[in-house]
């Protein structure tokens, strides 16, 4: 009853107040006709309240997000299916799907009637210019009487999650020298080029070239044996993101942190799609180990970057320790995305040895708005170049595509024009 009374609309409350006033006036003045009119006005919203509160609609709801993960600025479609699973037709339904303000606000619909065991399809679009993880739903249904006296709200428990990932900048297919190291089973290379000679024969498998059949071993084992003349290699690397609050300046999409996150996502997606096995490290330590499949790591990386935020830490020591501990030091590709680096921090980063592996440092920001306590961009870049790093100074993630072409060139000392 309390829920029903709370569900009275402004019209319903007005009718109750008018009816009660008419009844009081009728008693005081002794007017029977006014008393009948007052009772009628008072009873009408109460009867509507009773009818709506006893309504036993059985509704089922299903929601689908397509896609459930998308970059900032893209649209996702939400499809709703509302089904009446009871034997009674529904009355007027006002449907609202709860949507965060960042995704476009409320999604409201009015359904006049759903027949027994009938259904209705609803749809709308959402988008966000801010990365993050958002909850879509639950769906609420407002039941109303035909006179608009009472309105009750019933809510489903089903909700879905929309992940808005950072903006991805397409990068050119420029191979970084020194990146192909380590072992795996995705890329085959000739033994003469790299790897240890493996001449031991193995059993014949469907699809093997018959020219590789080792007849002496076949005669000895009684089954077809082939020579293993190739050893499989897979590129491995580490992706590093500096999330320290003190290393970034600016707020919103124009701030260096958002640009660094976008650059990290672009590089990570590009490298994974070229077949590289990556792990993700921040200044706080290792955040994501290498995944067994490319698609799995790409999804995990984008999910992690979608909710990445500035850390309160002021030191790179934990992250650099994790950077050194990703296997045999000196092997594999290292791509690190930094904000503003002091001279001491640049020297600490420069101490991370590369050996035969390629090390690339993306310095995001710089310019007149950079903090005064950081080292000059040219000074930090010079310290890293002297230690063998390939330095790519960029102001925004949009400049990364042109800079990435420079990173693929051989040589240790190169400077991007116009940086």
Short mmCIF file of C-alpha atoms in Angstrom, two decimals:
data_model
loop_
_atom_site.label_atom_id
_atom_site.label_comp_id
_atom_site.label_asym_id
_atom_site.label_seq_id
_atom_site.Cartn_x
_atom_site.Cartn_y
_atom_site.Cartn_z
CA UNK A 1 0.00 0.00 0.00
CA UNK A 2 2.86 2.37 0.77
CA UNK A 3 4.37 1.72 -2.66
CA UNK A 4 0.98 2.35 -4.26
CA UNK A 5 0.50 5.60 -2.37
CA UNK A 6 4.00 6.68 -3.34
CA UNK A 7 3.12 5.87 -6.95
CA UNK A 8 0.37 8.49 -7.14
CA UNK A 9 1.10 10.96 -9.88
CA UNK A 10 0.51 14.72 -9.59
CA UNK A 11 -2.90 14.20 -11.17
CA UNK A 12 -3.73 11.43 -8.71
CA UNK A 13 -2.65 13.49 -5.68
CA UNK A 14 -4.71 16.41 -6.96
CA UNK A 15 -7.78 14.21 -7.23
CA UNK A 16 -7.27 12.87 -3.70
CA UNK A 17 -6.84 16.38 -2.30
CA UNK A 18 -9.86 17.71 -4.20
CA UNK A 19 -12.04 14.79 -3.12
CA UNK A 20 -11.07 15.09 0.53
CA UNK A 21 -11.69 18.85 0.46
CA UNK A 22 -15.09 18.37 -1.14
CA UNK A 23 -16.08 15.80 1.49
CA UNK A 24 -15.07 18.09 4.35
CA UNK A 25 -16.94 21.02 2.82
CA UNK A 26 -20.01 18.83 2.24
CA UNK A 27 -20.06 17.75 5.89
CA UNK A 28 -19.65 21.32 7.14
CA UNK A 29 -22.27 22.75 4.79
CA UNK A 30 -24.60 19.73 4.87
CA UNK A 31 -24.60 19.34 1.06
CA UNK A 32 -25.28 15.74 0.02
CA UNK A 33 -24.66 16.33 -3.67
CA UNK A 34 -21.26 17.80 -2.93
CA UNK A 35 -20.56 14.80 -0.69
CA UNK A 36 -21.35 12.38 -3.54
CA UNK A 37 -19.09 14.29 -5.92
CA UNK A 38 -16.29 14.38 -3.35
CA UNK A 39 -16.52 10.63 -2.74
CA UNK A 40 -16.41 9.96 -6.50
CA UNK A 41 -13.34 12.17 -6.98
CA UNK A 42 -11.59 10.56 -4.00
CA UNK A 43 -12.42 6.95 -4.89
CA UNK A 44 -11.31 7.18 -8.53
CA UNK A 45 -7.53 7.44 -7.86
CA UNK A 46 -7.83 4.90 -5.05
CA UNK A 47 -9.46 2.37 -7.39
CA UNK A 48 -6.73 3.03 -9.98
CA UNK A 49 -4.12 2.54 -7.29
CA UNK A 50 -5.69 -0.77 -6.27
CA UNK A 51 -5.91 -1.99 -9.87
CA UNK A 52 -2.30 -1.14 -10.71
CA UNK A 53 -0.91 -2.56 -7.46
CA UNK A 54 -2.67 -5.89 -8.08
CA UNK A 55 -1.44 -6.14 -11.66
CA UNK A 56 0.55 -9.33 -12.09
CA UNK A 57 2.35 -8.81 -15.36
CA UNK A 58 5.13 -11.29 -15.95
CA UNK A 59 7.69 -9.62 -18.16
CA UNK A 60 11.00 -10.97 -19.42
CA UNK A 61 13.83 -8.79 -20.66
CA UNK A 62 16.92 -9.49 -22.77
CA UNK A 63 19.62 -7.00 -23.81
CA UNK A 64 22.44 -7.19 -26.35
CA UNK A 65 25.30 -4.75 -26.88
CA UNK A 66 26.88 -4.74 -30.32
CA UNK A 67 29.78 -4.30 -29.89
CA UNK A 68 30.45 -4.59 -26.16
CA UNK A 69 33.95 -3.12 -26.58
CA UNK A 70 34.65 -0.16 -28.83
CA UNK A 71 37.08 2.77 -29.15
CA UNK A 72 36.14 6.25 -28.00
CA UNK A 73 33.95 8.16 -30.42
CA UNK A 74 32.36 5.03 -31.91
CA UNK A 75 28.73 4.01 -31.50
CA UNK A 76 27.35 0.82 -30.01
CA UNK A 77 23.82 -0.41 -30.57
CA UNK A 78 21.68 -1.64 -27.70
CA UNK A 79 18.90 -4.08 -28.63
CA UNK A 80 16.20 -4.81 -26.05
CA UNK A 81 13.56 -7.51 -26.18
CA UNK A 82 10.64 -7.17 -23.76
CA UNK A 83 8.29 -10.16 -23.62
CA UNK A 84 4.97 -10.59 -21.86
CA UNK A 85 5.00 -14.18 -20.59
CA UNK A 86 1.66 -13.96 -18.76
CA UNK A 87 -1.83 -14.77 -20.03
CA UNK A 88 -3.05 -11.20 -19.61
CA UNK A 89 -2.37 -8.31 -21.97
CA UNK A 90 -0.35 -5.51 -20.50
CA UNK A 91 -1.53 -1.97 -20.12
CA UNK A 92 0.39 1.20 -20.83
CA UNK A 93 4.10 0.65 -20.16
CA UNK A 94 6.79 3.31 -19.93
CA UNK A 95 10.19 1.64 -20.36
CA UNK A 96 13.49 3.24 -19.39
CA UNK A 97 16.94 1.69 -19.70
CA UNK A 98 19.40 3.25 -17.28
CA UNK A 99 22.33 4.68 -19.21
CA UNK A 100 25.22 6.67 -17.70
CA UNK A 101 25.28 10.34 -18.60
CA UNK A 102 28.62 9.88 -20.40
CA UNK A 103 26.92 7.51 -22.86
CA UNK A 104 24.13 9.87 -23.82
CA UNK A 105 21.65 9.90 -20.96
CA UNK A 106 18.31 8.15 -20.60
CA UNK A 107 16.68 5.85 -23.13
CA UNK A 108 12.88 5.99 -22.77
CA UNK A 109 10.08 4.26 -24.67
CA UNK A 110 6.28 4.10 -24.38
CA UNK A 111 4.48 0.83 -25.16
CA UNK A 112 0.71 0.98 -25.34
CA UNK A 113 0.01 -2.74 -25.07
CA UNK A 114 1.76 -6.11 -25.26
CA UNK A 115 -0.50 -9.03 -26.04
CA UNK A 116 -0.25 -12.30 -24.04
CA UNK A 117 3.00 -14.11 -24.90
CA UNK A 118 3.86 -11.25 -27.22
CA UNK A 119 7.09 -9.30 -27.40
CA UNK A 120 8.44 -5.93 -28.46
CA UNK A 121 11.83 -5.05 -29.93
CA UNK A 122 13.46 -1.81 -28.81
CA UNK A 123 16.76 -0.31 -29.82
CA UNK A 124 18.92 2.76 -29.38
CA UNK A 125 22.52 3.86 -29.84
CA UNK A 126 25.10 4.97 -27.30
CA UNK A 127 28.57 6.47 -27.63
CA UNK A 128 31.21 7.98 -25.41
CA UNK A 129 34.12 10.32 -25.98
CA UNK A 130 35.66 9.26 -22.67
CA UNK A 131 37.24 5.84 -22.19
CA UNK A 132 36.11 3.70 -19.29
CA UNK A 133 33.87 0.84 -18.26
CA UNK A 134 30.18 1.69 -18.04
CA UNK A 135 27.17 -0.18 -16.71
CA UNK A 136 24.14 -0.24 -19.00
CA UNK A 137 20.89 -1.11 -17.25
CA UNK A 138 18.94 -2.38 -15.49
CA UNK A 139 15.70 -1.85 -17.35
CA UNK A 140 12.87 -0.23 -15.41
CA UNK A 141 9.19 -0.53 -16.35
CA UNK A 142 6.63 2.01 -15.19
CA UNK A 143 3.07 0.68 -14.95
CA UNK A 144 0.36 3.32 -15.32
CA UNK A 145 -3.43 3.29 -15.31
CA UNK A 146 -5.40 4.67 -18.28
CA UNK A 147 -6.31 7.85 -16.35
CA UNK A 148 -2.73 8.66 -15.39
CA UNK A 149 -3.51 8.57 -11.65
CA UNK A 150 -0.94 5.99 -10.52
CA UNK A 151 2.50 5.02 -11.76
CA UNK A 152 4.47 2.10 -10.27
CA UNK A 153 8.10 1.31 -11.09
CA UNK A 154 9.40 -2.23 -11.41
CA UNK A 155 13.04 -2.93 -12.22
CA UNK A 156 14.88 -5.89 -13.71
CA UNK A 157 18.22 -7.00 -12.29
CA UNK A 158 19.91 -7.61 -15.65
CA UNK A 159 22.66 -5.18 -16.66
CA UNK A 160 25.54 -5.26 -19.14
CA UNK A 161 28.97 -3.66 -19.31
CA UNK A 162 30.21 -1.49 -22.12
CA UNK A 163 33.98 -1.03 -22.35
CA UNK A 164 35.17 2.10 -24.13
CA UNK A 165 38.81 1.69 -25.07
CA UNK A 166 41.36 4.39 -25.96
CA UNK A 167 41.56 5.72 -29.49
CA UNK A 168 43.66 3.51 -31.76
CA UNK A 169 46.01 5.11 -34.27
CA UNK A 170 46.85 2.80 -37.22
CA UNK A 171 50.61 2.32 -37.46
CA UNK A 172 52.60 1.48 -40.60
CA UNK A 173 53.99 -2.02 -40.98
CA UNK A 174 57.55 -1.13 -40.14
CA UNK A 175 59.59 -3.98 -38.69
CA UNK A 176 61.87 -3.14 -35.79
CA UNK A 177 65.28 -4.78 -36.08
CA UNK A 178 66.30 -6.93 -33.18
CA UNK A 179 62.71 -7.72 -32.24
CA UNK A 180 62.61 -11.33 -33.39
CA UNK A 181 64.08 -13.31 -30.55
CA UNK A 182 62.97 -16.03 -28.20
CA UNK A 183 61.22 -19.32 -28.84
CA UNK A 184 57.70 -20.17 -29.82
CA UNK A 185 55.64 -21.88 -32.49
CA UNK A 186 54.09 -19.12 -34.57
CA UNK A 187 56.86 -18.04 -36.93
CA UNK A 188 59.18 -20.45 -38.69
CA UNK A 189 62.73 -19.55 -39.56
CA UNK A 190 65.51 -21.44 -41.26
CA UNK A 191 68.16 -22.96 -39.01
CA UNK A 192 70.86 -21.47 -41.11
CA UNK A 193 69.61 -18.01 -40.16
CA UNK A 194 69.09 -18.56 -36.44
CA UNK A 195 68.65 -21.35 -33.94
CA UNK A 196 70.33 -24.59 -33.12
CA UNK A 197 70.56 -27.35 -35.75
CA UNK A 198 67.81 -29.90 -35.23
CA UNK A 199 68.33 -32.72 -37.71
CA UNK A 200 66.59 -35.44 -35.66
CA UNK A 201 63.73 -36.92 -37.73
CA UNK A 202 60.14 -37.06 -36.56
CA UNK A 203 56.97 -38.87 -37.60
CA UNK A 204 55.31 -37.82 -40.84
CA UNK A 205 52.32 -35.52 -40.37
CA UNK A 206 49.57 -34.78 -42.84
CA UNK A 207 50.67 -31.89 -45.03
CA UNK A 208 54.43 -32.45 -44.73
CA UNK A 209 56.43 -32.14 -47.93
CA UNK A 210 57.33 -35.60 -49.23
CA UNK A 211 60.69 -34.23 -50.30
CA UNK A 212 61.60 -34.03 -46.60
CA UNK A 213 61.12 -37.78 -46.03
CA UNK A 214 64.18 -39.30 -44.34
CA UNK A 215 64.31 -42.74 -46.01
CA UNK A 216 66.97 -44.23 -43.77
CA UNK A 217 64.97 -43.46 -40.65
CA UNK A 218 61.80 -44.61 -42.39
CA UNK A 219 63.36 -48.01 -43.08
CA UNK A 220 64.60 -48.26 -39.49
CA UNK A 221 61.31 -47.30 -37.80
CA UNK A 222 58.93 -48.91 -40.28
CA UNK A 223 56.95 -45.69 -40.78
CA UNK A 224 57.40 -42.47 -42.67
CA UNK A 225 59.87 -40.10 -40.96
CA UNK A 226 60.69 -36.55 -42.07
CA UNK A 227 63.65 -34.25 -41.37
CA UNK A 228 63.12 -31.32 -39.04
CA UNK A 229 65.05 -28.64 -40.84
CA UNK A 230 63.29 -25.67 -39.31
CA UNK A 231 63.06 -24.29 -35.83
CA UNK A 232 60.19 -22.10 -34.77
CA UNK A 233 60.69 -18.66 -33.37
CA UNK A 234 58.32 -16.06 -32.05
CA UNK A 235 58.97 -12.42 -31.33
CA UNK A 236 58.60 -11.29 -27.75
CA UNK A 237 58.52 -7.87 -26.23
CA UNK A 238 57.44 -5.65 -23.36
CA UNK A 239 55.10 -2.68 -23.45
CA UNK A 240 55.69 -0.10 -20.70
CA UNK A 241 53.43 2.80 -19.68
CA UNK A 242 54.40 5.52 -17.23
CA UNK A 243 51.22 6.34 -15.27
CA UNK A 244 52.73 8.57 -12.58
CA UNK A 245 50.72 11.68 -11.85
CA UNK A 246 53.89 13.77 -11.65
CA UNK A 247 54.95 12.74 -15.16
CA UNK A 248 51.87 14.08 -16.92
CA UNK A 249 50.23 17.46 -17.24
CA UNK A 250 46.92 18.70 -18.54
CA UNK A 251 43.41 17.35 -18.03
CA UNK A 252 40.91 15.62 -20.27
CA UNK A 253 41.53 14.41 -23.78
CA UNK A 254 44.17 17.08 -24.40
CA UNK A 255 46.26 16.01 -21.40
CA UNK A 256 49.44 14.02 -21.89
CA UNK A 257 48.15 11.06 -19.90
CA UNK A 258 45.25 10.42 -22.28
CA UNK A 259 47.60 10.80 -25.23
CA UNK A 260 50.05 8.35 -23.64
CA UNK A 261 47.29 5.80 -23.03
CA UNK A 262 46.16 6.11 -26.65
CA UNK A 263 49.74 5.70 -27.88
CA UNK A 264 50.22 2.61 -25.70
CA UNK A 265 47.02 1.04 -27.00
CA UNK A 266 47.98 1.76 -30.61
CA UNK A 267 51.45 0.24 -30.22
CA UNK A 268 50.17 -2.78 -28.31
CA UNK A 269 47.45 -3.62 -30.84
CA UNK A 270 49.86 -3.13 -33.74
CA UNK A 271 52.55 -5.40 -32.28
CA UNK A 272 50.15 -8.13 -31.21
CA UNK A 273 48.56 -8.27 -34.64
CA UNK A 274 51.99 -8.77 -36.20
CA UNK A 275 52.42 -11.95 -34.16
CA UNK A 276 54.45 -10.63 -31.24
CA UNK A 277 54.10 -12.04 -27.73
CA UNK A 278 53.81 -9.06 -25.41
CA UNK A 279 53.56 -8.34 -21.72
CA UNK A 280 52.33 -5.09 -20.21
CA UNK A 281 54.23 -3.26 -17.47
CA UNK A 282 53.56 0.04 -15.69
CA UNK A 283 55.57 2.06 -13.22
CA UNK A 284 53.93 -0.02 -10.46
CA UNK A 285 55.19 -3.33 -11.90
CA UNK A 286 53.95 -6.00 -14.28
CA UNK A 287 50.26 -5.53 -15.01
CA UNK A 288 49.66 -8.24 -17.64
CA UNK A 289 51.85 -11.25 -18.40
CA UNK A 290 52.17 -12.60 -21.91
CA UNK A 291 48.98 -14.36 -23.01
CA UNK A 292 48.93 -17.69 -24.90
CA UNK A 293 46.96 -16.20 -27.80
CA UNK A 294 47.15 -12.89 -29.62
CA UNK A 295 43.45 -12.12 -29.43
CA UNK A 296 43.31 -12.81 -25.69
CA UNK A 297 46.14 -10.39 -24.91
CA UNK A 298 44.75 -7.68 -27.16
CA UNK A 299 41.42 -7.81 -25.33
CA UNK A 300 43.06 -7.86 -21.89
CA UNK A 301 45.31 -4.95 -22.80
CA UNK A 302 42.46 -2.81 -24.10
CA UNK A 303 40.37 -3.62 -21.02
CA UNK A 304 43.25 -2.60 -18.75
CA UNK A 305 43.91 0.63 -20.64
CA UNK A 306 40.21 1.51 -20.68
CA UNK A 307 40.27 1.95 -16.89
CA UNK A 308 43.89 3.11 -16.54
CA UNK A 309 44.33 6.13 -14.28
CA UNK A 310 47.17 8.22 -12.98
CA UNK A 311 49.01 6.66 -10.08
CA UNK A 312 50.13 8.52 -6.97
CA UNK A 313 53.58 6.94 -7.06
CA UNK A 314 56.54 9.09 -7.92
CA UNK A 315 59.20 6.48 -8.68
CA UNK A 316 59.95 4.31 -11.70
CA UNK A 317 62.00 1.76 -9.75
CA UNK A 318 59.29 -0.92 -9.46
CA UNK A 319 58.43 -0.66 -13.14
CA UNK A 320 62.04 -0.73 -14.28
CA UNK A 321 62.69 -3.77 -12.09
CA UNK A 322 59.77 -5.57 -13.76
CA UNK A 323 61.08 -4.41 -17.12
CA UNK A 324 64.43 -6.08 -16.45
CA UNK A 325 62.83 -9.25 -15.13
CA UNK A 326 60.88 -10.21 -18.23
CA UNK A 327 63.24 -12.98 -19.27
CA UNK A 328 66.88 -12.93 -20.28
CA UNK A 329 67.87 -9.28 -20.25
CA UNK A 330 68.92 -7.94 -23.62
CA UNK A 331 66.42 -10.01 -25.62
CA UNK A 332 63.13 -8.91 -27.08
CA UNK A 333 61.62 -5.59 -28.00
CA UNK A 334 60.95 -2.94 -25.36
CA UNK A 335 58.59 -0.07 -26.14
CA UNK A 336 58.16 2.40 -23.29
CA UNK A 337 55.72 5.34 -23.28
CA UNK A 338 56.72 8.14 -20.92
CA UNK A 339 55.45 11.53 -19.94
CA UNK A 340 57.88 14.11 -18.59
CA UNK A 341 61.21 12.66 -17.40
CA UNK A 342 63.69 14.34 -15.11
CA UNK A 343 67.39 13.91 -15.80
CA UNK A 344 67.73 11.36 -12.98
CA UNK A 345 64.75 9.38 -14.25
CA UNK A 346 66.11 9.44 -17.80
CA UNK A 347 69.43 8.05 -16.55
CA UNK A 348 67.58 5.27 -14.66
CA UNK A 349 65.71 4.32 -17.80
CA UNK A 350 68.92 4.44 -19.82
CA UNK A 351 70.47 1.85 -17.49
CA UNK A 352 68.02 -0.79 -18.73
CA UNK A 353 70.33 -2.72 -21.02
CA UNK A 354 69.13 -3.77 -24.43
CA UNK A 355 71.78 -6.14 -25.80
CA UNK A 356 70.53 -7.39 -29.15
CA UNK A 357 66.98 -6.27 -28.40
CA UNK A 358 65.50 -3.04 -29.67
CA UNK A 359 64.45 -0.36 -27.18
CA UNK A 360 62.04 2.38 -28.19
CA UNK A 361 61.05 5.30 -25.95
CA UNK A 362 57.99 7.35 -26.84
CA UNK A 363 58.12 10.73 -25.08
CA UNK A 364 54.64 12.26 -24.98
CA UNK A 365 54.23 15.99 -24.34
CA UNK A 366 56.89 18.62 -24.02
CA UNK A 367 56.47 22.15 -25.25
CA UNK A 368 55.72 25.33 -23.33
CA UNK A 369 52.97 23.78 -21.17
CA UNK A 370 55.21 21.08 -19.74
CA UNK A 371 56.06 21.23 -16.01
CA UNK A 372 59.11 23.28 -15.23
CA UNK A 373 60.58 20.70 -12.84
CA UNK A 374 61.05 18.11 -15.61
CA UNK A 375 64.12 17.84 -17.76
CA UNK A 376 64.06 19.51 -21.14
CA UNK A 377 62.71 17.06 -23.74
CA UNK A 378 65.91 17.29 -25.76
CA UNK A 379 68.04 16.57 -22.65
CA UNK A 380 66.04 13.45 -21.70
CA UNK A 381 66.01 12.29 -25.32
CA UNK A 382 69.77 12.78 -25.57
CA UNK A 383 70.44 10.67 -22.48
CA UNK A 384 68.30 7.84 -23.83
CA UNK A 385 69.80 7.99 -27.31
CA UNK A 386 73.28 7.84 -25.84
CA UNK A 387 72.30 4.59 -24.12
CA UNK A 388 71.03 3.03 -27.36
CA UNK A 389 67.33 3.85 -27.13
CA UNK A 390 65.39 4.93 -30.17
CA UNK A 391 63.52 8.04 -29.07
CA UNK A 392 60.24 9.20 -30.58
CA UNK A 393 59.12 12.59 -29.23
CA UNK A 394 55.44 13.20 -29.97
CA UNK A 395 52.99 15.80 -28.75
CA UNK A 396 49.85 13.77 -29.43
CA UNK A 397 49.05 10.18 -30.30
CA UNK A 398 48.11 11.32 -33.82
CA UNK A 399 51.81 11.97 -34.52
CA UNK A 400 52.75 8.41 -33.61
CA UNK A 401 52.18 6.95 -37.09
CA UNK A 402 54.83 9.15 -38.67
CA UNK A 403 57.22 8.61 -35.78
CA UNK A 404 56.78 4.83 -35.95
CA UNK A 405 58.21 4.78 -39.46
CA UNK A 406 61.34 6.38 -38.07
CA UNK A 407 61.58 3.75 -35.36
CA UNK A 408 61.81 1.01 -37.96
CA UNK A 409 64.96 2.42 -39.50
CA UNK A 410 68.25 0.82 -38.57
CA UNK A 411 70.77 2.77 -36.53
CA UNK A 412 70.93 4.03 -33.02
CA UNK A 413 71.16 7.79 -33.51
CA UNK A 414 68.28 9.28 -35.45
CA UNK A 415 66.00 12.22 -34.90
CA UNK A 416 62.50 12.69 -36.23
CA UNK A 417 62.21 15.84 -38.30
CA UNK A 418 60.00 18.48 -36.79
CA UNK A 419 59.91 16.90 -33.30
#
